[in-house]
PDB file of C-alpha atoms in Angstrom:
ATOM      1  CA  VAL A   1     -10.948 191.600  -5.762  1.00 37.00           C
ATOM      2  CA  ARG A   2     -11.318 191.451  -1.979  1.00 43.00           C
ATOM      3  CA  ALA A   3      -8.943 193.784  -0.164  1.00 47.00           C
ATOM      4  CA  TRP A   4      -7.107 192.340   2.835  1.00 49.00           C
ATOM      5  CA  SER A   5      -6.887 194.323   6.069  1.00 53.00           C
ATOM      6  CA  PRO A   6      -3.431 194.923   7.641  1.00 57.00           C
ATOM      7  CA  ALA A   7      -4.328 192.484  10.426  1.00 59.00           C
ATOM      8  CA  GLN A   8      -5.167 189.762   7.901  1.00 58.00           C
ATOM      9  CA  CYS A   9      -1.891 190.391   6.084  1.00 60.00           C
ATOM     10  CA  ARG A  10       0.044 190.082   9.346  1.00 67.00           C
ATOM     11  CA  ARG A  11      -1.705 186.823  10.223  1.00 70.00           C
ATOM     12  CA  ALA A  12      -1.017 185.399   6.761  1.00 70.00           C
ATOM     13  CA  SER A  13       2.647 186.414   6.986  1.00 80.00           C
ATOM     14  CA  ALA A  14       2.977 184.930  10.487  1.00 87.00           C
ATOM     15  CA  SER A  15       1.418 181.677   9.301  1.00 90.00           C
ATOM     16  CA  ARG A  16       3.758 181.519   6.298  1.00 91.00           C
ATOM     17  CA  ARG A  17       6.746 182.236   8.556  1.00 94.00           C
ATOM     18  CA  ALA A  18       5.748 179.435  10.946  1.00 96.00           C
ATOM     19  CA  CYS A  19       5.365 176.981   8.055  1.00 96.00           C
ATOM     20  CA  LEU A  20       8.797 177.859   6.654  1.00 97.00           C
ATOM     21  CA  ILE A  21      10.472 177.442  10.046  1.00 98.00           C
ATOM     22  CA  ALA A  22       8.762 174.059  10.453  1.00 98.00           C
ATOM     23  CA  ARG A  23       9.974 173.087   6.986  1.00 98.00           C
ATOM     24  CA  PHE A  24      13.531 174.107   7.899  1.00 98.00           C
ATOM     25  CA  ASN A  25      13.343 171.867  10.983  1.00 98.00           C
ATOM     26  CA  PHE A  26      11.965 168.975   8.903  1.00 98.00           C
ATOM     27  CA  ILE A  27      14.788 169.262   6.392  1.00 98.00           C
ATOM     28  CA  TYR A  28      17.264 169.129   9.279  1.00 98.00           C
ATOM     29  CA  ALA A  29      15.557 166.158  10.936  1.00 97.00           C
ATOM     30  CA  LYS A  30      14.705 164.081   7.843  1.00 97.00           C
ATOM     31  CA  ASP A  31      16.025 165.278   4.474  1.00 98.00           C
ATOM     32  CA  ARG A  32      19.527 165.990   5.817  1.00 98.00           C
ATOM     33  CA  LEU A  33      19.844 162.429   7.107  1.00 97.00           C
ATOM     34  CA  ASP A  34      18.564 161.018   3.807  1.00 97.00           C
ATOM     35  CA  ALA A  35      21.220 163.042   1.997  1.00 97.00           C
ATOM     36  CA  GLU A  36      23.871 161.690   4.377  1.00 97.00           C
ATOM     37  CA  VAL A  37      22.843 158.127   3.494  1.00 96.00           C
ATOM     38  CA  LEU A  38      23.278 158.884  -0.226  1.00 96.00           C
ATOM     39  CA  LEU A  39      26.673 160.492   0.309  1.00 96.00           C
ATOM     40  CA  LYS A  40      27.966 157.668   2.529  1.00 94.00           C
ATOM     41  CA  LYS A  41      27.638 155.343  -0.459  1.00 92.00           C
ATOM     42  CA  CYS A  42      30.430 157.370  -2.079  1.00 89.00           C
ATOM     43  CA  ILE A  43      32.377 158.644   0.951  1.00 92.00           C
ATOM     44  CA  CYS A  44      33.285 156.664   4.067  1.00 90.00           C
ATOM     45  CA  ASP A  45      34.448 159.685   6.072  1.00 93.00           C
ATOM     46  CA  MET A  46      31.462 160.871   8.153  1.00 95.00           C
ATOM     47  CA  GLU A  47      33.095 164.222   8.886  1.00 95.00           C
ATOM     48  CA  MET A  48      33.442 164.918   5.173  1.00 96.00           C
ATOM     49  CA  VAL A  49      29.814 163.911   4.601  1.00 96.00           C
ATOM     50  CA  GLN A  50      28.654 166.373   7.246  1.00 97.00           C
ATOM     51  CA  ARG A  51      30.880 169.101   5.826  1.00 96.00           C
ATOM     52  CA  ILE A  52      29.339 168.532   2.384  1.00 97.00           C
ATOM     53  CA  ILE A  53      25.818 168.846   3.802  1.00 98.00           C
ATOM     54  CA  TYR A  54      26.680 172.077   5.626  1.00 98.00           C
ATOM     55  CA  ILE A  55      28.309 173.690   2.604  1.00 97.00           C
ATOM     56  CA  ALA A  56      25.359 172.551   0.477  1.00 98.00           C
ATOM     57  CA  ALA A  57      23.042 174.464   2.813  1.00 98.00           C
ATOM     58  CA  LEU A  58      25.185 177.612   2.631  1.00 98.00           C
ATOM     59  CA  GLU A  59      25.470 177.476  -1.161  1.00 98.00           C
ATOM     60  CA  SER A  60      21.742 176.782  -1.592  1.00 98.00           C
ATOM     61  CA  PHE A  61      20.793 179.858   0.405  1.00 98.00           C
ATOM     62  CA  ARG A  62      23.347 181.955  -1.457  1.00 98.00           C
ATOM     63  CA  ALA A  63      22.064 180.863  -4.868  1.00 98.00           C
ATOM     64  CA  ALA A  64      18.397 181.253  -3.887  1.00 98.00           C
ATOM     65  CA  LYS A  65      18.936 184.756  -2.486  1.00 97.00           C
ATOM     66  CA  LYS A  66      20.738 185.760  -5.666  1.00 97.00           C
ATOM     67  CA  ALA A  67      17.839 184.443  -7.775  1.00 97.00           C
ATOM     68  CA  PHE A  68      15.285 186.154  -5.523  1.00 97.00           C
ATOM     69  CA  TRP A  69      17.041 189.500  -5.898  1.00 96.00           C
ATOM     70  CA  LYS A  70      16.785 189.238  -9.695  1.00 96.00           C
ATOM     71  CA  VAL A  71      13.131 188.178  -9.591  1.00 96.00           C
ATOM     72  CA  LYS A  72      12.199 190.977  -7.181  1.00 94.00           C
ATOM     73  CA  ILE A  73      13.728 193.639  -9.404  1.00 94.00           C
ATOM     74  CA  SER A  74      11.719 192.371 -12.370  1.00 93.00           C
ATOM     75  CA  VAL A  75       8.471 192.125 -10.363  1.00 93.00           C
ATOM     76  CA  LYS A  76       8.861 195.610  -8.878  1.00 90.00           C
ATOM     77  CA  GLU A  77       9.439 197.096 -12.323  1.00 87.00           C
ATOM     78  CA  THR A  78       6.227 195.447 -13.565  1.00 89.00           C
ATOM     79  CA  LEU A  79       4.105 196.365 -10.542  1.00 87.00           C
ATOM     80  CA  ALA A  80       5.376 199.951 -10.523  1.00 83.00           C
ATOM     81  CA  LEU A  81       3.520 200.628 -13.773  1.00 80.00           C
ATOM     82  CA  ASP A  82       0.141 200.518 -11.985  1.00 79.00           C
ATOM     83  CA  HIS A  83       1.204 201.067  -8.366  1.00 71.00           C
ATOM     84  CA  CYS A  84      -0.222 204.114  -6.577  1.00 71.00           C
ATOM     85  CA  GLY A  85       1.483 203.800  -3.171  1.00 68.00           C
ATOM     86  CA  GLY A  86       5.005 204.609  -2.001  1.00 69.00           C
ATOM     87  CA  PRO A  87       8.237 202.564  -2.173  1.00 71.00           C
ATOM     88  CA  ALA A  88       7.433 200.677   1.047  1.00 68.00           C
ATOM     89  CA  SER A  89       4.034 199.489  -0.174  1.00 79.00           C
ATOM     90  CA  LEU A  90       5.556 198.581  -3.562  1.00 83.00           C
ATOM     91  CA  GLU A  91       8.153 196.463  -1.756  1.00 84.00           C
ATOM     92  CA  MET A  92       5.447 194.611   0.195  1.00 85.00           C
ATOM     93  CA  ALA A  93       3.346 194.169  -2.939  1.00 86.00           C
ATOM     94  CA  ALA A  94       6.339 192.626  -4.708  1.00 90.00           C
ATOM     95  CA  LEU A  95       7.006 190.242  -1.807  1.00 91.00           C
ATOM     96  CA  ASP A  96       3.356 189.145  -1.716  1.00 90.00           C
ATOM     97  CA  TYR A  97       3.295 188.652  -5.482  1.00 92.00           C
ATOM     98  CA  ILE A  98       6.442 186.513  -5.467  1.00 94.00           C
ATOM     99  CA  ALA A  99       5.126 184.476  -2.511  1.00 91.00           C
ATOM    100  CA  CYS A 100       2.001 183.663  -4.550  1.00 91.00           C
ATOM    101  CA  HIS A 101       3.893 182.964  -7.802  1.00 92.00           C
ATOM    102  CA  LYS A 102       6.723 180.619  -6.849  1.00 88.00           C
ATOM    103  CA  ASP A 103       6.955 179.472 -10.469  1.00 91.00           C
ATOM    104  CA  LEU A 104       8.962 182.657 -11.092  1.00 94.00           C
ATOM    105  CA  PHE A 105      11.879 180.869  -9.426  1.00 95.00           C
ATOM    106  CA  ASP A 106      13.974 178.683 -11.742  1.00 96.00           C
ATOM    107  CA  VAL A 107      15.031 176.211  -9.072  1.00 97.00           C
ATOM    108  CA  CYS A 108      16.814 173.897 -11.537  1.00 96.00           C
ATOM    109  CA  CYS A 109      19.161 176.717 -12.506  1.00 97.00           C
ATOM    110  CA  SER A 110      19.949 177.460  -8.848  1.00 97.00           C
ATOM    111  CA  VAL A 111      20.589 173.777  -8.071  1.00 98.00           C
ATOM    112  CA  GLN A 112      23.097 173.584 -10.916  1.00 97.00           C
ATOM    113  CA  GLU A 113      24.735 176.772  -9.647  1.00 97.00           C
ATOM    114  CA  VAL A 114      25.068 175.168  -6.209  1.00 98.00           C
ATOM    115  CA  ILE A 115      26.613 172.010  -7.663  1.00 97.00           C
ATOM    116  CA  CYS A 116      29.092 174.051  -9.709  1.00 96.00           C
ATOM    117  CA  SER A 117      30.108 176.008  -6.605  1.00 96.00           C
ATOM    118  CA  MET A 118      30.596 172.803  -4.632  1.00 96.00           C
ATOM    119  CA  ASN A 119      32.679 171.291  -7.427  1.00 95.00           C
ATOM    120  CA  VAL A 120      35.238 174.096  -7.103  1.00 94.00           C
ATOM    121  CA  ASN A 121      35.163 174.343  -3.294  1.00 94.00           C
ATOM    122  CA  PRO A 122      38.687 173.443  -2.048  1.00 91.00           C
ATOM    123  CA  LYS A 123      37.283 171.950   1.175  1.00 90.00           C
ATOM    124  CA  LEU A 124      35.246 169.334  -0.696  1.00 91.00           C
ATOM    125  CA  PRO A 125      36.193 166.282  -2.820  1.00 86.00           C
ATOM    126  CA  CYS A 126      36.864 167.015  -6.479  1.00 80.00           C
ATOM    127  CA  PRO A 127      34.241 166.076  -9.132  1.00 78.00           C
ATOM    128  CA  ALA A 128      36.243 162.987 -10.066  1.00 76.00           C
ATOM    129  CA  ASP A 129      35.700 161.590  -6.563  1.00 82.00           C
ATOM    130  CA  ILE A 130      31.994 162.348  -6.110  1.00 89.00           C
ATOM    131  CA  ASP A 131      29.031 163.540  -8.162  1.00 92.00           C
ATOM    132  CA  PHE A 132      27.051 166.022  -6.067  1.00 95.00           C
ATOM    133  CA  ASN A 133      24.030 165.386  -8.264  1.00 95.00           C
ATOM    134  CA  VAL A 134      23.272 162.458  -5.941  1.00 96.00           C
ATOM    135  CA  ILE A 135      21.849 165.006  -3.481  1.00 97.00           C
ATOM    136  CA  SER A 136      20.112 167.179  -6.095  1.00 97.00           C
ATOM    137  CA  CYS A 137      16.678 166.586  -4.495  1.00 97.00           C
ATOM    138  CA  PHE A 138      18.062 167.792  -1.163  1.00 98.00           C
ATOM    139  CA  LEU A 139      19.541 170.869  -2.846  1.00 98.00           C
ATOM    140  CA  ARG A 140      16.231 171.554  -4.570  1.00 98.00           C
ATOM    141  CA  GLU A 141      14.363 171.515  -1.238  1.00 98.00           C
ATOM    142  CA  LEU A 142      16.903 173.862   0.323  1.00 98.00           C
ATOM    143  CA  CYS A 143      16.808 176.294  -2.610  1.00 98.00           C
ATOM    144  CA  CYS A 144      12.999 176.413  -2.635  1.00 97.00           C
ATOM    145  CA  LEU A 145      12.925 176.973   1.109  1.00 98.00           C
ATOM    146  CA  ALA A 146      15.560 179.696   0.990  1.00 98.00           C
ATOM    147  CA  PHE A 147      13.742 181.463  -1.853  1.00 97.00           C
ATOM    148  CA  SER A 148      10.424 181.405   0.027  1.00 96.00           C
ATOM    149  CA  MET A 149      12.101 182.729   3.173  1.00 97.00           C
ATOM    150  CA  GLN A 150      13.103 185.860   1.263  1.00 96.00           C
ATOM    151  CA  THR A 151       9.429 186.755   0.741  1.00 94.00           C
ATOM    152  CA  LEU A 152       9.031 187.393   4.468  1.00 94.00           C
ATOM    153  CA  ALA A 153       9.521 190.812   6.049  1.00 90.00           C
ATOM    154  CA  PRO A 154      12.046 190.585   7.603  1.00 92.00           C
ATOM    155  CA  PRO A 155      13.470 187.627   5.657  1.00 95.00           C
ATOM    156  CA  LEU A 156      14.884 184.512   7.296  1.00 97.00           C
ATOM    157  CA  ASP A 157      18.489 183.552   6.618  1.00 97.00           C
ATOM    158  CA  ILE A 158      21.164 181.178   7.895  1.00 98.00           C
ATOM    159  CA  ALA A 159      24.327 182.009   9.816  1.00 96.00           C
ATOM    160  CA  PHE A 160      27.693 181.503   8.141  1.00 95.00           C
ATOM    161  CA  GLY A 161      30.111 179.698  10.459  1.00 93.00           C
ATOM    162  CA  ILE A 162      33.905 179.441  10.383  1.00 93.00           C
ATOM    163  CA  ASP A 163      35.966 176.447  11.504  1.00 93.00           C
ATOM    164  CA  GLY A 164      37.814 177.264  14.705  1.00 93.00           C
ATOM    165  CA  GLU A 165      35.354 179.880  15.931  1.00 95.00           C
ATOM    166  CA  LEU A 166      34.476 180.048  19.614  1.00 96.00           C
ATOM    167  CA  PHE A 167      31.495 177.839  20.449  1.00 96.00           C
ATOM    168  CA  ASN A 168      28.339 179.920  20.963  1.00 95.00           C
ATOM    169  CA  ARG A 169      25.719 178.040  22.989  1.00 95.00           C
ATOM    170  CA  THR A 170      23.008 180.534  22.029  1.00 96.00           C
ATOM    171  CA  MET A 171      23.534 179.732  18.340  1.00 97.00           C
ATOM    172  CA  TYR A 172      24.523 176.056  18.228  1.00 97.00           C
ATOM    173  CA  TYR A 173      24.021 172.671  19.834  1.00 96.00           C
ATOM    174  CA  ARG A 174      27.035 170.378  20.215  1.00 97.00           C
ATOM    175  CA  SER A 175      26.882 167.191  18.164  1.00 95.00           C
ATOM    176  CA  CYS A 176      26.782 163.958  20.181  1.00 93.00           C
ATOM    177  CA  ASP A 177      30.348 163.045  19.144  1.00 90.00           C
ATOM    178  CA  SER A 178      31.758 166.391  20.311  1.00 93.00           C
ATOM    179  CA  ASP A 179      34.274 166.983  23.043  1.00 93.00           C
ATOM    180  CA  PHE A 180      31.978 168.830  25.452  1.00 92.00           C
ATOM    181  CA  THR A 181      34.919 170.523  27.190  1.00 93.00           C
ATOM    182  CA  ALA A 182      36.352 171.951  23.965  1.00 94.00           C
ATOM    183  CA  PRO A 183      35.733 175.698  23.534  1.00 95.00           C
ATOM    184  CA  PHE A 184      36.205 175.831  19.767  1.00 96.00           C
ATOM    185  CA  VAL A 185      34.208 174.579  16.767  1.00 97.00           C
ATOM    186  CA  ALA A 186      35.989 171.895  14.730  1.00 96.00           C
ATOM    187  CA  TYR A 187      33.391 171.994  11.957  1.00 96.00           C
ATOM    188  CA  HIS A 188      29.709 172.779  11.368  1.00 97.00           C
ATOM    189  CA  VAL A 189      26.989 170.172  10.832  1.00 97.00           C
ATOM    190  CA  TRP A 190      23.988 172.451  10.268  1.00 98.00           C
ATOM    191  CA  PRO A 191      23.548 176.252  10.173  1.00 98.00           C
ATOM    192  CA  ALA A 192      21.503 178.312  12.621  1.00 98.00           C
ATOM    193  CA  LEU A 193      18.376 180.038  11.294  1.00 98.00           C
ATOM    194  CA  MET A 194      18.427 183.800  11.818  1.00 97.00           C
ATOM    195  CA  GLU A 195      16.007 186.723  11.684  1.00 96.00           C
ATOM    196  CA  ASN A 196      17.315 190.288  11.989  1.00 94.00           C
ATOM    197  CA  GLY A 197      20.451 188.976  13.694  1.00 93.00           C
ATOM    198  CA  ALA A 198      18.507 186.913  16.261  1.00 96.00           C
ATOM    199  CA  VAL A 199      18.704 183.114  16.421  1.00 97.00           C
ATOM    200  CA  ILE A 200      15.350 181.500  15.571  1.00 97.00           C
ATOM    201  CA  VAL A 201      16.559 177.887  15.365  1.00 98.00           C
ATOM    202  CA  LYS A 202      19.904 176.670  16.678  1.00 98.00           C
ATOM    203  CA  GLY A 203      22.358 174.953  14.373  1.00 98.00           C
ATOM    204  CA  GLU A 204      24.661 172.021  15.163  1.00 98.00           C
ATOM    205  CA  VAL A 205      28.457 171.886  15.424  1.00 97.00           C
ATOM    206  CA  VAL A 206      31.223 169.494  16.425  1.00 97.00           C
ATOM    207  CA  THR A 207      33.647 170.793  19.045  1.00 96.00           C
ATOM    208  CA  ARG A 208      37.062 169.232  19.588  1.00 92.00           C
ATOM    209  CA  LYS A 209      40.334 170.211  21.188  1.00 85.00           C
TER     210      LYS A 209
END
């Protein structure tokens, strides 16, 4: 087995990070809009559609991170049997192993967990009004992306926004139908991508007085 140098490992990690960020941007630019089209067949209110998409993103990351935590514990326990380095090198070995064996992630289980969470969310329509399975492919993409982002060091995550928060221009863009003089966020359209507390990709919000 060919041993990788630290420089090679850094280049591989940087390349993987760049690909995941590009994928996040593609989901925002393409898959999100496709999901909106599917939801608008059931819901006429565009604001509600955008709220559903945003909460779907939050719940997908939450479910994927929970699944990743369980997988990492199992992988570390297995690798520790033959590992000769310290805790830090074991952590990196586990991350690399999971990144190369994405089949360890039961994405179907996480998607169903997301749908169940959305069904009981008081801000969203009840299950009798809409079946969130119509955007299951969108949820699957988000869960897979979120899971892969946890294999980076440091991991990438999304910011959790609150309706009524003060608009932060370093974290969000205003949606085209916003009131550009309003200082507060009415609701969130898409989350910002974060790394160690720093904004990597801005999200999108609607501001209104």
